[in-house]
Amino acid sequence: ITQTREAGGLESAAGLSGTFADTQIEVGQYLAQDLFLAMVLRPLGGMGGGQAQIPGARLEWRFTDTWTFEAFVEDRFGREGVYSFGDAGLQLTRIFGLELYREWGY
């Protein structure tokens, strides 16, 4: 459970547009022994602010003991602390990414 921006206090939390409106929840499940799918959810994201309720997903595949492949899709500014995407005049686009990790042990 994370927040997409800095908490500015509880001044407007009664209307669900304060601290809790930008809360993200990441849930995931193993689809196979070496395949993991995670979804990022914003349960209150549709209540103003212009943010998507499902801002991203990630698929991880560990194909050897030391190598992992990751593919993801997320909001363009999903990891940054932009106050309100619509108010900032930013276009809500999705980005796609591929990553390859190698793990070393000593």
mmCIF file of N, CA, C and O in Angstrom:
data_model
loop_
_atom_site.group_PDB
_atom_site.id
_atom_site.type_symbol
_atom_site.label_atom_id
_atom_site.label_comp_id
_atom_site.label_asym_id
_atom_site.label_seq_id
_atom_site.Cartn_x
_atom_site.Cartn_y
_atom_site.Cartn_z
ATOM 1 N N ILE A 1 0.861 -1.170 0.000
ATOM 2 C CA ILE A 1 0.000 0.000 0.000
ATOM 3 C C ILE A 1 0.903 1.227 0.000
ATOM 4 O O ILE A 1 1.764 1.354 0.864
ATOM 5 N N THR A 2 0.728 2.111 -0.983
ATOM 6 C CA THR A 2 1.519 3.339 -1.082
ATOM 7 C C THR A 2 0.611 4.496 -1.470
ATOM 8 O O THR A 2 -0.543 4.303 -1.834
ATOM 9 N N GLN A 3 1.174 5.703 -1.413
ATOM 10 C CA GLN A 3 0.476 6.878 -1.889
ATOM 11 C C GLN A 3 1.222 7.429 -3.080
ATOM 12 O O GLN A 3 2.445 7.410 -3.122
ATOM 13 N N THR A 4 0.490 7.968 -4.059
ATOM 14 C CA THR A 4 1.123 8.468 -5.271
ATOM 15 C C THR A 4 1.668 9.871 -5.103
ATOM 16 O O THR A 4 2.412 10.338 -5.926
ATOM 17 N N ARG A 5 1.299 10.546 -4.061
ATOM 18 C CA ARG A 5 1.828 11.889 -3.807
ATOM 19 C C ARG A 5 2.007 12.069 -2.316
ATOM 20 O O ARG A 5 1.576 11.254 -1.514
ATOM 21 N N GLU A 6 2.632 13.177 -1.938
ATOM 22 C CA GLU A 6 2.836 13.451 -0.527
ATOM 23 C C GLU A 6 1.504 13.742 0.136
ATOM 24 O O GLU A 6 0.658 14.433 -0.412
ATOM 25 N N ALA A 7 1.330 13.214 1.336
ATOM 26 C CA ALA A 7 0.104 13.471 2.077
ATOM 27 C C ALA A 7 0.113 14.915 2.544
ATOM 28 O O ALA A 7 1.028 15.358 3.208
ATOM 29 N N GLY A 8 -0.912 15.650 2.180
ATOM 30 C CA GLY A 8 -0.994 17.052 2.558
ATOM 31 C C GLY A 8 -1.836 17.264 3.792
ATOM 32 O O GLY A 8 -2.253 18.364 4.071
ATOM 33 N N GLY A 9 -2.108 16.228 4.545
ATOM 34 C CA GLY A 9 -2.943 16.355 5.720
ATOM 35 C C GLY A 9 -4.321 15.803 5.451
ATOM 36 O O GLY A 9 -4.636 15.358 4.366
ATOM 37 N N LEU A 10 -5.152 15.865 6.455
ATOM 38 C CA LEU A 10 -6.495 15.304 6.353
ATOM 39 C C LEU A 10 -7.551 16.374 6.133
ATOM 40 O O LEU A 10 -8.718 16.162 6.402
ATOM 41 N N GLU A 11 -7.146 17.529 5.595
ATOM 42 C CA GLU A 11 -8.095 18.631 5.470
ATOM 43 C C GLU A 11 -9.289 18.324 4.587
ATOM 44 O O GLU A 11 -10.378 18.824 4.814
ATOM 45 N N SER A 12 -9.124 17.502 3.578
ATOM 46 C CA SER A 12 -10.275 17.201 2.724
ATOM 47 C C SER A 12 -10.537 15.709 2.652
ATOM 48 O O SER A 12 -11.140 15.226 1.711
ATOM 49 N N ALA A 13 -10.094 14.954 3.659
ATOM 50 C CA ALA A 13 -10.279 13.503 3.649
ATOM 51 C C ALA A 13 -11.749 13.121 3.802
ATOM 52 O O ALA A 13 -12.148 12.048 3.388
ATOM 53 N N ALA A 14 -12.544 13.986 4.366
ATOM 54 C CA ALA A 14 -13.957 13.667 4.540
ATOM 55 C C ALA A 14 -14.646 13.498 3.192
ATOM 56 O O ALA A 14 -15.563 12.704 3.056
ATOM 57 N N GLY A 15 -14.208 14.219 2.182
ATOM 58 C CA GLY A 15 -14.772 14.100 0.844
ATOM 59 C C GLY A 15 -14.040 13.100 -0.023
ATOM 60 O O GLY A 15 -14.238 13.062 -1.212
ATOM 61 N N LEU A 16 -13.154 12.287 0.542
ATOM 62 C CA LEU A 16 -12.359 11.273 -0.157
ATOM 63 C C LEU A 16 -11.469 11.865 -1.235
ATOM 64 O O LEU A 16 -11.014 11.179 -2.117
ATOM 65 N N SER A 17 -11.208 13.165 -1.170
ATOM 66 C CA SER A 17 -10.300 13.762 -2.146
ATOM 67 C C SER A 17 -9.006 14.186 -1.475
ATOM 68 O O SER A 17 -8.203 14.850 -2.079
ATOM 69 N N GLY A 18 -8.803 13.784 -0.262
ATOM 70 C CA GLY A 18 -7.590 14.133 0.468
ATOM 71 C C GLY A 18 -6.573 13.027 0.429
ATOM 72 O O GLY A 18 -6.257 12.479 -0.627
ATOM 73 N N THR A 19 -6.072 12.673 1.566
ATOM 74 C CA THR A 19 -4.982 11.722 1.691
ATOM 75 C C THR A 19 -5.305 10.367 1.091
ATOM 76 O O THR A 19 -4.484 9.766 0.423
ATOM 77 N N PHE A 20 -6.498 9.862 1.293
ATOM 78 C CA PHE A 20 -6.823 8.505 0.872
ATOM 79 C C PHE A 20 -7.148 8.383 -0.615
ATOM 80 O O PHE A 20 -7.123 7.290 -1.165
ATOM 81 N N ALA A 21 -7.440 9.472 -1.295
ATOM 82 C CA ALA A 21 -7.816 9.408 -2.704
ATOM 83 C C ALA A 21 -6.666 8.959 -3.602
ATOM 84 O O ALA A 21 -6.901 8.428 -4.669
ATOM 85 N N ASP A 22 -5.426 9.152 -3.174
ATOM 86 C CA ASP A 22 -4.270 8.800 -3.993
ATOM 87 C C ASP A 22 -3.578 7.531 -3.518
ATOM 88 O O ASP A 22 -2.440 7.276 -3.876
ATOM 89 N N THR A 23 -4.250 6.726 -2.736
ATOM 90 C CA THR A 23 -3.667 5.491 -2.236
ATOM 91 C C THR A 23 -3.662 4.426 -3.323
ATOM 92 O O THR A 23 -4.643 4.238 -4.026
ATOM 93 N N GLN A 24 -2.524 3.746 -3.461
ATOM 94 C CA GLN A 24 -2.382 2.650 -4.412
ATOM 95 C C GLN A 24 -2.233 1.346 -3.646
ATOM 96 O O GLN A 24 -1.585 1.301 -2.612
ATOM 97 N N ILE A 25 -2.806 0.301 -4.176
ATOM 98 C CA ILE A 25 -2.685 -1.041 -3.605
ATOM 99 C C ILE A 25 -2.135 -1.943 -4.699
ATOM 100 O O ILE A 25 -2.663 -1.974 -5.808
ATOM 101 N N GLU A 26 -1.075 -2.666 -4.386
ATOM 102 C CA GLU A 26 -0.510 -3.613 -5.349
ATOM 103 C C GLU A 26 -0.820 -5.022 -4.870
ATOM 104 O O GLU A 26 -0.512 -5.384 -3.743
ATOM 105 N N VAL A 27 -1.461 -5.799 -5.727
ATOM 106 C CA VAL A 27 -1.794 -7.187 -5.409
ATOM 107 C C VAL A 27 -1.227 -8.074 -6.517
ATOM 108 O O VAL A 27 -1.129 -7.669 -7.666
ATOM 109 N N GLY A 28 -0.841 -9.273 -6.119
ATOM 110 C CA GLY A 28 -0.259 -10.160 -7.105
ATOM 111 C C GLY A 28 -0.487 -11.616 -6.768
ATOM 112 O O GLY A 28 -0.912 -11.962 -5.665
ATOM 113 N N GLN A 29 -0.200 -12.452 -7.749
ATOM 114 C CA GLN A 29 -0.382 -13.886 -7.567
ATOM 115 C C GLN A 29 0.567 -14.615 -8.510
ATOM 116 O O GLN A 29 0.818 -14.175 -9.635
ATOM 117 N N TYR A 30 1.072 -15.745 -8.023
ATOM 118 C CA TYR A 30 1.885 -16.605 -8.882
ATOM 119 C C TYR A 30 0.964 -17.373 -9.816
ATOM 120 O O TYR A 30 0.040 -18.046 -9.372
ATOM 121 N N LEU A 31 1.215 -17.260 -11.115
ATOM 122 C CA LEU A 31 0.454 -18.001 -12.113
ATOM 123 C C LEU A 31 1.069 -19.376 -12.341
ATOM 124 O O LEU A 31 0.391 -20.305 -12.760
ATOM 125 N N ALA A 32 2.349 -19.475 -12.085
ATOM 126 C CA ALA A 32 3.112 -20.726 -12.138
ATOM 127 C C ALA A 32 4.244 -20.557 -11.127
ATOM 128 O O ALA A 32 4.399 -19.486 -10.528
ATOM 129 N N GLN A 33 5.062 -21.578 -10.954
ATOM 130 C CA GLN A 33 6.128 -21.521 -9.959
ATOM 131 C C GLN A 33 7.114 -20.382 -10.232
ATOM 132 O O GLN A 33 7.646 -19.783 -9.316
ATOM 133 N N ASP A 34 7.321 -20.042 -11.492
ATOM 134 C CA ASP A 34 8.294 -19.021 -11.848
ATOM 135 C C ASP A 34 7.684 -17.823 -12.589
ATOM 136 O O ASP A 34 8.384 -17.049 -13.209
ATOM 137 N N LEU A 35 6.367 -17.651 -12.505
ATOM 138 C CA LEU A 35 5.661 -16.579 -13.207
ATOM 139 C C LEU A 35 4.742 -15.846 -12.235
ATOM 140 O O LEU A 35 3.838 -16.442 -11.653
ATOM 141 N N PHE A 36 4.987 -14.536 -12.049
ATOM 142 C CA PHE A 36 4.254 -13.735 -11.079
ATOM 143 C C PHE A 36 3.599 -12.555 -11.780
ATOM 144 O O PHE A 36 4.236 -11.847 -12.559
ATOM 145 N N LEU A 37 2.320 -12.317 -11.514
ATOM 146 C CA LEU A 37 1.568 -11.196 -12.075
ATOM 147 C C LEU A 37 1.124 -10.289 -10.942
ATOM 148 O O LEU A 37 0.544 -10.763 -9.957
ATOM 149 N N ALA A 38 1.398 -8.993 -11.071
ATOM 150 C CA ALA A 38 0.992 -8.003 -10.068
ATOM 151 C C ALA A 38 0.199 -6.902 -10.753
ATOM 152 O O ALA A 38 0.538 -6.475 -11.858
ATOM 153 N N MET A 39 -0.853 -6.446 -10.088
ATOM 154 C CA MET A 39 -1.680 -5.343 -10.588
ATOM 155 C C MET A 39 -1.643 -4.224 -9.555
ATOM 156 O O MET A 39 -1.702 -4.478 -8.361
ATOM 157 N N VAL A 40 -1.563 -2.992 -10.038
ATOM 158 C CA VAL A 40 -1.624 -1.822 -9.173
ATOM 159 C C VAL A 40 -3.030 -1.251 -9.287
ATOM 160 O O VAL A 40 -3.521 -1.003 -10.388
ATOM 161 N N LEU A 41 -3.682 -1.058 -8.163
ATOM 162 C CA LEU A 41 -5.060 -0.562 -8.134
ATOM 163 C C LEU A 41 -5.127 0.738 -7.348
ATOM 164 O O LEU A 41 -4.441 0.900 -6.342
ATOM 165 N N ARG A 42 -5.961 1.658 -7.799
ATOM 166 C CA ARG A 42 -6.301 2.872 -7.050
ATOM 167 C C ARG A 42 -7.802 2.817 -6.813
ATOM 168 O O ARG A 42 -8.580 3.278 -7.640
ATOM 169 N N PRO A 43 -8.231 2.243 -5.694
ATOM 170 C CA PRO A 43 -9.667 2.058 -5.460
ATOM 171 C C PRO A 43 -10.473 3.345 -5.513
ATOM 172 O O PRO A 43 -11.619 3.341 -5.930
ATOM 173 N N LEU A 44 -9.888 4.468 -5.123
ATOM 174 C CA LEU A 44 -10.607 5.737 -5.123
ATOM 175 C C LEU A 44 -10.138 6.654 -6.244
ATOM 176 O O LEU A 44 -10.442 7.831 -6.253
ATOM 177 N N GLY A 45 -9.401 6.123 -7.220
ATOM 178 C CA GLY A 45 -8.826 6.928 -8.294
ATOM 179 C C GLY A 45 -9.833 7.550 -9.224
ATOM 180 O O GLY A 45 -9.564 8.554 -9.846
ATOM 181 N N GLY A 46 -10.995 6.980 -9.359
ATOM 182 C CA GLY A 46 -11.998 7.528 -10.254
ATOM 183 C C GLY A 46 -12.779 8.677 -9.664
ATOM 184 O O GLY A 46 -13.634 9.252 -10.307
ATOM 185 N N MET A 47 -12.479 9.058 -8.427
ATOM 186 C CA MET A 47 -13.221 10.115 -7.744
ATOM 187 C C MET A 47 -12.527 11.458 -7.884
ATOM 188 O O MET A 47 -12.228 12.117 -6.916
ATOM 189 N N GLY A 48 -12.229 11.869 -9.086
ATOM 190 C CA GLY A 48 -11.573 13.152 -9.318
ATOM 191 C C GLY A 48 -10.075 12.968 -9.449
ATOM 192 O O GLY A 48 -9.513 11.943 -9.151
ATOM 193 N N GLY A 49 -9.398 13.997 -9.938
ATOM 194 C CA GLY A 49 -7.963 13.959 -10.099
ATOM 195 C C GLY A 49 -7.519 13.403 -11.431
ATOM 196 O O GLY A 49 -6.378 13.524 -11.805
ATOM 197 N N GLY A 50 -8.402 12.740 -12.162
ATOM 198 C CA GLY A 50 -8.068 12.281 -13.489
ATOM 199 C C GLY A 50 -7.159 11.071 -13.547
ATOM 200 O O GLY A 50 -6.548 10.824 -14.554
ATOM 201 N N GLN A 51 -7.044 10.323 -12.474
ATOM 202 C CA GLN A 51 -6.167 9.166 -12.459
ATOM 203 C C GLN A 51 -6.952 7.902 -12.753
ATOM 204 O O GLN A 51 -8.108 7.775 -12.407
ATOM 205 N N ALA A 52 -6.301 6.943 -13.372
ATOM 206 C CA ALA A 52 -6.931 5.665 -13.702
ATOM 207 C C ALA A 52 -7.056 4.809 -12.452
ATOM 208 O O ALA A 52 -6.222 4.874 -11.565
ATOM 209 N N GLN A 53 -8.100 3.990 -12.377
ATOM 210 C CA GLN A 53 -8.272 3.101 -11.238
ATOM 211 C C GLN A 53 -7.343 1.901 -11.319
ATOM 212 O O GLN A 53 -7.018 1.313 -10.308
ATOM 213 N N ILE A 54 -6.909 1.515 -12.514
ATOM 214 C CA ILE A 54 -5.919 0.450 -12.684
ATOM 215 C C ILE A 54 -4.746 1.071 -13.441
ATOM 216 O O ILE A 54 -4.679 1.021 -14.666
ATOM 217 N N PRO A 55 -3.803 1.686 -12.717
ATOM 218 C CA PRO A 55 -2.722 2.408 -13.382
ATOM 219 C C PRO A 55 -1.594 1.538 -13.921
ATOM 220 O O PRO A 55 -0.756 2.030 -14.663
ATOM 221 N N GLY A 56 -1.552 0.255 -13.558
ATOM 222 C CA GLY A 56 -0.449 -0.532 -14.086
ATOM 223 C C GLY A 56 -0.516 -2.005 -13.737
ATOM 224 O O GLY A 56 -1.310 -2.438 -12.905
ATOM 225 N N ALA A 57 0.355 -2.763 -14.397
ATOM 226 C CA ALA A 57 0.485 -4.195 -14.162
ATOM 227 C C ALA A 57 1.932 -4.590 -14.452
ATOM 228 O O ALA A 57 2.634 -3.918 -15.214
ATOM 229 N N ARG A 58 2.363 -5.679 -13.817
ATOM 230 C CA ARG A 58 3.738 -6.156 -13.989
ATOM 231 C C ARG A 58 3.738 -7.680 -14.055
ATOM 232 O O ARG A 58 3.038 -8.339 -13.289
ATOM 233 N N LEU A 59 4.504 -8.229 -14.971
ATOM 234 C CA LEU A 59 4.651 -9.670 -15.104
ATOM 235 C C LEU A 59 6.129 -10.007 -14.948
ATOM 236 O O LEU A 59 6.973 -9.450 -15.657
ATOM 237 N N GLU A 60 6.446 -10.887 -13.990
ATOM 238 C CA GLU A 60 7.829 -11.292 -13.737
ATOM 239 C C GLU A 60 7.978 -12.781 -14.038
ATOM 240 O O GLU A 60 7.167 -13.582 -13.593
ATOM 241 N N TRP A 61 9.044 -13.098 -14.769
ATOM 242 C CA TRP A 61 9.317 -14.488 -15.129
ATOM 243 C C TRP A 61 10.757 -14.801 -14.763
ATOM 244 O O TRP A 61 11.690 -14.214 -15.311
ATOM 245 N N ARG A 62 10.943 -15.688 -13.824
ATOM 246 C CA ARG A 62 12.286 -16.113 -13.419
ATOM 247 C C ARG A 62 12.609 -17.390 -14.191
ATOM 248 O O ARG A 62 12.160 -18.472 -13.828
ATOM 249 N N PHE A 63 13.371 -17.241 -15.275
ATOM 250 C CA PHE A 63 13.595 -18.380 -16.163
ATOM 251 C C PHE A 63 14.831 -19.194 -15.815
ATOM 252 O O PHE A 63 14.987 -20.299 -16.329
ATOM 253 N N THR A 64 15.712 -18.696 -14.960
ATOM 254 C CA THR A 64 16.798 -19.490 -14.374
ATOM 255 C C THR A 64 16.959 -19.044 -12.924
ATOM 256 O O THR A 64 16.274 -18.135 -12.464
ATOM 257 N N ASP A 65 17.907 -19.648 -12.223
ATOM 258 C CA ASP A 65 18.139 -19.252 -10.828
ATOM 259 C C ASP A 65 18.701 -17.844 -10.706
ATOM 260 O O ASP A 65 18.568 -17.213 -9.668
ATOM 261 N N THR A 66 19.330 -17.344 -11.757
ATOM 262 C CA THR A 66 19.970 -16.032 -11.673
ATOM 263 C C THR A 66 19.375 -14.974 -12.599
ATOM 264 O O THR A 66 19.713 -13.806 -12.481
ATOM 265 N N TRP A 67 18.496 -15.340 -13.512
ATOM 266 C CA TRP A 67 17.938 -14.386 -14.475
ATOM 267 C C TRP A 67 16.427 -14.234 -14.306
ATOM 268 O O TRP A 67 15.706 -15.209 -14.193
ATOM 269 N N THR A 68 15.981 -12.978 -14.335
ATOM 270 C CA THR A 68 14.556 -12.649 -14.246
ATOM 271 C C THR A 68 14.212 -11.650 -15.342
ATOM 272 O O THR A 68 14.937 -10.683 -15.566
ATOM 273 N N PHE A 69 13.098 -11.879 -16.009
ATOM 274 C CA PHE A 69 12.583 -10.986 -17.037
ATOM 275 C C PHE A 69 11.322 -10.325 -16.495
ATOM 276 O O PHE A 69 10.475 -10.980 -15.887
ATOM 277 N N GLU A 70 11.192 -9.021 -16.696
ATOM 278 C CA GLU A 70 10.025 -8.281 -16.216
ATOM 279 C C GLU A 70 9.458 -7.427 -17.343
ATOM 280 O O GLU A 70 10.197 -6.751 -18.053
ATOM 281 N N ALA A 71 8.154 -7.473 -17.505
ATOM 282 C CA ALA A 71 7.443 -6.614 -18.449
ATOM 283 C C ALA A 71 6.381 -5.860 -17.661
ATOM 284 O O ALA A 71 5.749 -6.421 -16.772
ATOM 285 N N PHE A 72 6.207 -4.571 -17.971
ATOM 286 C CA PHE A 72 5.228 -3.788 -17.222
ATOM 287 C C PHE A 72 4.554 -2.760 -18.112
ATOM 288 O O PHE A 72 5.058 -2.384 -19.159
ATOM 289 N N VAL A 73 3.406 -2.330 -17.655
ATOM 290 C CA VAL A 73 2.670 -1.219 -18.251
ATOM 291 C C VAL A 73 2.173 -0.375 -17.080
ATOM 292 O O VAL A 73 1.747 -0.894 -16.062
ATOM 293 N N GLU A 74 2.303 0.954 -17.209
ATOM 294 C CA GLU A 74 1.870 1.834 -16.124
ATOM 295 C C GLU A 74 1.573 3.223 -16.668
ATOM 296 O O GLU A 74 1.926 3.542 -17.806
ATOM 297 N N ASP A 75 0.944 4.042 -15.842
ATOM 298 C CA ASP A 75 0.704 5.433 -16.204
ATOM 299 C C ASP A 75 2.035 6.132 -16.415
ATOM 300 O O ASP A 75 3.016 5.849 -15.730
ATOM 301 N N ARG A 76 2.059 7.054 -17.341
ATOM 302 C CA ARG A 76 3.296 7.758 -17.676
ATOM 303 C C ARG A 76 3.919 8.432 -16.460
ATOM 304 O O ARG A 76 5.119 8.387 -16.270
ATOM 305 N N PHE A 77 3.121 9.063 -15.632
ATOM 306 C CA PHE A 77 3.636 9.754 -14.460
ATOM 307 C C PHE A 77 3.187 9.058 -13.177
ATOM 308 O O PHE A 77 3.062 9.684 -12.131
ATOM 309 N N GLY A 78 2.945 7.767 -13.235
ATOM 310 C CA GLY A 78 2.430 7.034 -12.082
ATOM 311 C C GLY A 78 3.356 6.998 -10.897
ATOM 312 O O GLY A 78 2.908 6.893 -9.759
ATOM 313 N N ARG A 79 4.658 7.099 -11.096
ATOM 314 C CA ARG A 79 5.601 7.029 -9.987
ATOM 315 C C ARG A 79 6.043 8.394 -9.504
ATOM 316 O O ARG A 79 6.847 8.508 -8.592
ATOM 317 N N GLU A 80 5.561 9.451 -10.123
ATOM 318 C CA GLU A 80 5.941 10.795 -9.724
ATOM 319 C C GLU A 80 4.830 11.433 -8.904
ATOM 320 O O GLU A 80 3.683 11.043 -8.977
ATOM 321 N N GLY A 81 5.171 12.448 -8.151
ATOM 322 C CA GLY A 81 4.223 13.104 -7.262
ATOM 323 C C GLY A 81 3.474 14.249 -7.907
ATOM 324 O O GLY A 81 3.407 15.325 -7.336
ATOM 325 N N VAL A 82 2.933 14.066 -9.086
ATOM 326 C CA VAL A 82 2.148 15.112 -9.733
ATOM 327 C C VAL A 82 0.827 15.244 -8.980
ATOM 328 O O VAL A 82 0.151 14.255 -8.736
ATOM 329 N N TYR A 83 0.450 16.455 -8.637
ATOM 330 C CA TYR A 83 -0.744 16.656 -7.818
ATOM 331 C C TYR A 83 -1.989 16.153 -8.515
ATOM 332 O O TYR A 83 -2.747 15.376 -7.983
ATOM 333 N N SER A 84 -2.256 16.602 -9.719
ATOM 334 C CA SER A 84 -3.430 16.178 -10.468
ATOM 335 C C SER A 84 -3.083 16.202 -11.949
ATOM 336 O O SER A 84 -2.752 17.243 -12.484
ATOM 337 N N PHE A 85 -3.132 15.065 -12.599
ATOM 338 C CA PHE A 85 -2.723 14.974 -13.982
ATOM 339 C C PHE A 85 -3.533 15.893 -14.885
ATOM 340 O O PHE A 85 -2.988 16.567 -15.729
ATOM 341 N N GLY A 86 -4.832 15.911 -14.714
ATOM 342 C CA GLY A 86 -5.680 16.749 -15.555
ATOM 343 C C GLY A 86 -5.423 18.228 -15.332
ATOM 344 O O GLY A 86 -5.364 19.012 -16.269
ATOM 345 N N ASP A 87 -5.247 18.629 -14.059
ATOM 346 C CA ASP A 87 -4.993 20.033 -13.746
ATOM 347 C C ASP A 87 -3.644 20.500 -14.265
ATOM 348 O O ASP A 87 -3.461 21.661 -14.579
ATOM 349 N N ALA A 88 -2.681 19.621 -14.354
ATOM 350 C CA ALA A 88 -1.350 19.995 -14.828
ATOM 351 C C ALA A 88 -1.295 20.069 -16.351
ATOM 352 O O ALA A 88 -0.278 20.442 -16.913
ATOM 353 N N GLY A 89 -2.364 19.698 -17.035
ATOM 354 C CA GLY A 89 -2.404 19.742 -18.484
ATOM 355 C C GLY A 89 -1.624 18.617 -19.139
ATOM 356 O O GLY A 89 -1.227 18.725 -20.284
ATOM 357 N N LEU A 90 -1.389 17.536 -18.427
ATOM 358 C CA LEU A 90 -0.620 16.415 -18.958
ATOM 359 C C LEU A 90 -1.544 15.374 -19.564
ATOM 360 O O LEU A 90 -2.614 15.100 -19.040
ATOM 361 N N GLN A 91 -1.106 14.814 -20.668
ATOM 362 C CA GLN A 91 -1.881 13.775 -21.323
ATOM 363 C C GLN A 91 -1.633 12.449 -20.600
ATOM 364 O O GLN A 91 -0.499 12.080 -20.333
ATOM 365 N N LEU A 92 -2.705 11.752 -20.275
ATOM 366 C CA LEU A 92 -2.585 10.470 -19.597
ATOM 367 C C LEU A 92 -2.274 9.391 -20.625
ATOM 368 O O LEU A 92 -3.125 8.996 -21.399
ATOM 369 N N THR A 93 -1.041 8.955 -20.659
ATOM 370 C CA THR A 93 -0.626 7.905 -21.573
ATOM 371 C C THR A 93 -0.010 6.771 -20.786
ATOM 372 O O THR A 93 0.413 6.942 -19.652
ATOM 373 N N ARG A 94 0.039 5.626 -21.397
ATOM 374 C CA ARG A 94 0.643 4.450 -20.777
ATOM 375 C C ARG A 94 2.040 4.252 -21.358
ATOM 376 O O ARG A 94 2.291 4.552 -22.512
ATOM 377 N N ILE A 95 2.925 3.759 -20.532
ATOM 378 C CA ILE A 95 4.245 3.389 -21.012
ATOM 379 C C ILE A 95 4.421 1.893 -20.808
ATOM 380 O O ILE A 95 3.819 1.298 -19.915
ATOM 381 N N PHE A 96 5.213 1.292 -21.666
ATOM 382 C CA PHE A 96 5.506 -0.129 -21.598
ATOM 383 C C PHE A 96 6.999 -0.283 -21.362
ATOM 384 O O PHE A 96 7.797 0.489 -21.880
ATOM 385 N N GLY A 97 7.360 -1.277 -20.591
ATOM 386 C CA GLY A 97 8.766 -1.481 -20.316
ATOM 387 C C GLY A 97 9.131 -2.946 -20.249
ATOM 388 O O GLY A 97 8.299 -3.800 -19.924
ATOM 389 N N LEU A 98 10.387 -3.222 -20.580
ATOM 390 C CA LEU A 98 10.953 -4.560 -20.488
ATOM 391 C C LEU A 98 12.264 -4.447 -19.726
ATOM 392 O O LEU A 98 13.071 -3.550 -20.004
ATOM 393 N N GLU A 99 12.476 -5.318 -18.774
ATOM 394 C CA GLU A 99 13.703 -5.300 -17.990
ATOM 395 C C GLU A 99 14.229 -6.715 -17.838
ATOM 396 O O GLU A 99 13.456 -7.672 -17.766
ATOM 397 N N LEU A 100 15.536 -6.826 -17.781
ATOM 398 C CA LEU A 100 16.209 -8.100 -17.594
ATOM 399 C C LEU A 100 17.157 -7.946 -16.416
ATOM 400 O O LEU A 100 17.998 -7.045 -16.408
ATOM 401 N N TYR A 101 17.021 -8.807 -15.408
ATOM 402 C CA TYR A 101 17.833 -8.743 -14.199
ATOM 403 C C TYR A 101 18.696 -9.989 -14.077
ATOM 404 O O TYR A 101 18.238 -11.092 -14.383
ATOM 405 N N ARG A 102 19.919 -9.791 -13.607
ATOM 406 C CA ARG A 102 20.786 -10.907 -13.263
ATOM 407 C C ARG A 102 21.162 -10.764 -11.809
ATOM 408 O O ARG A 102 21.522 -9.683 -11.351
ATOM 409 N N GLU A 103 21.084 -11.839 -11.077
ATOM 410 C CA GLU A 103 21.366 -11.853 -9.640
ATOM 411 C C GLU A 103 22.692 -12.566 -9.394
ATOM 412 O O GLU A 103 22.915 -13.663 -9.888
ATOM 413 N N TRP A 104 23.580 -11.903 -8.663
ATOM 414 C CA TRP A 104 24.862 -12.498 -8.306
ATOM 415 C C TRP A 104 24.866 -12.889 -6.844
ATOM 416 O O TRP A 104 24.293 -12.193 -6.012
ATOM 417 N N GLY A 105 25.501 -13.972 -6.515
ATOM 418 C CA GLY A 105 25.650 -14.392 -5.133
ATOM 419 C C GLY A 105 27.123 -14.574 -4.792
ATOM 420 O O GLY A 105 27.946 -14.851 -5.664
ATOM 421 N N TYR A 106 27.457 -14.377 -3.546
ATOM 422 C CA TYR A 106 28.853 -14.508 -3.104
ATOM 423 C C TYR A 106 28.989 -15.603 -2.084
ATOM 424 O O TYR A 106 28.144 -15.869 -1.315
#
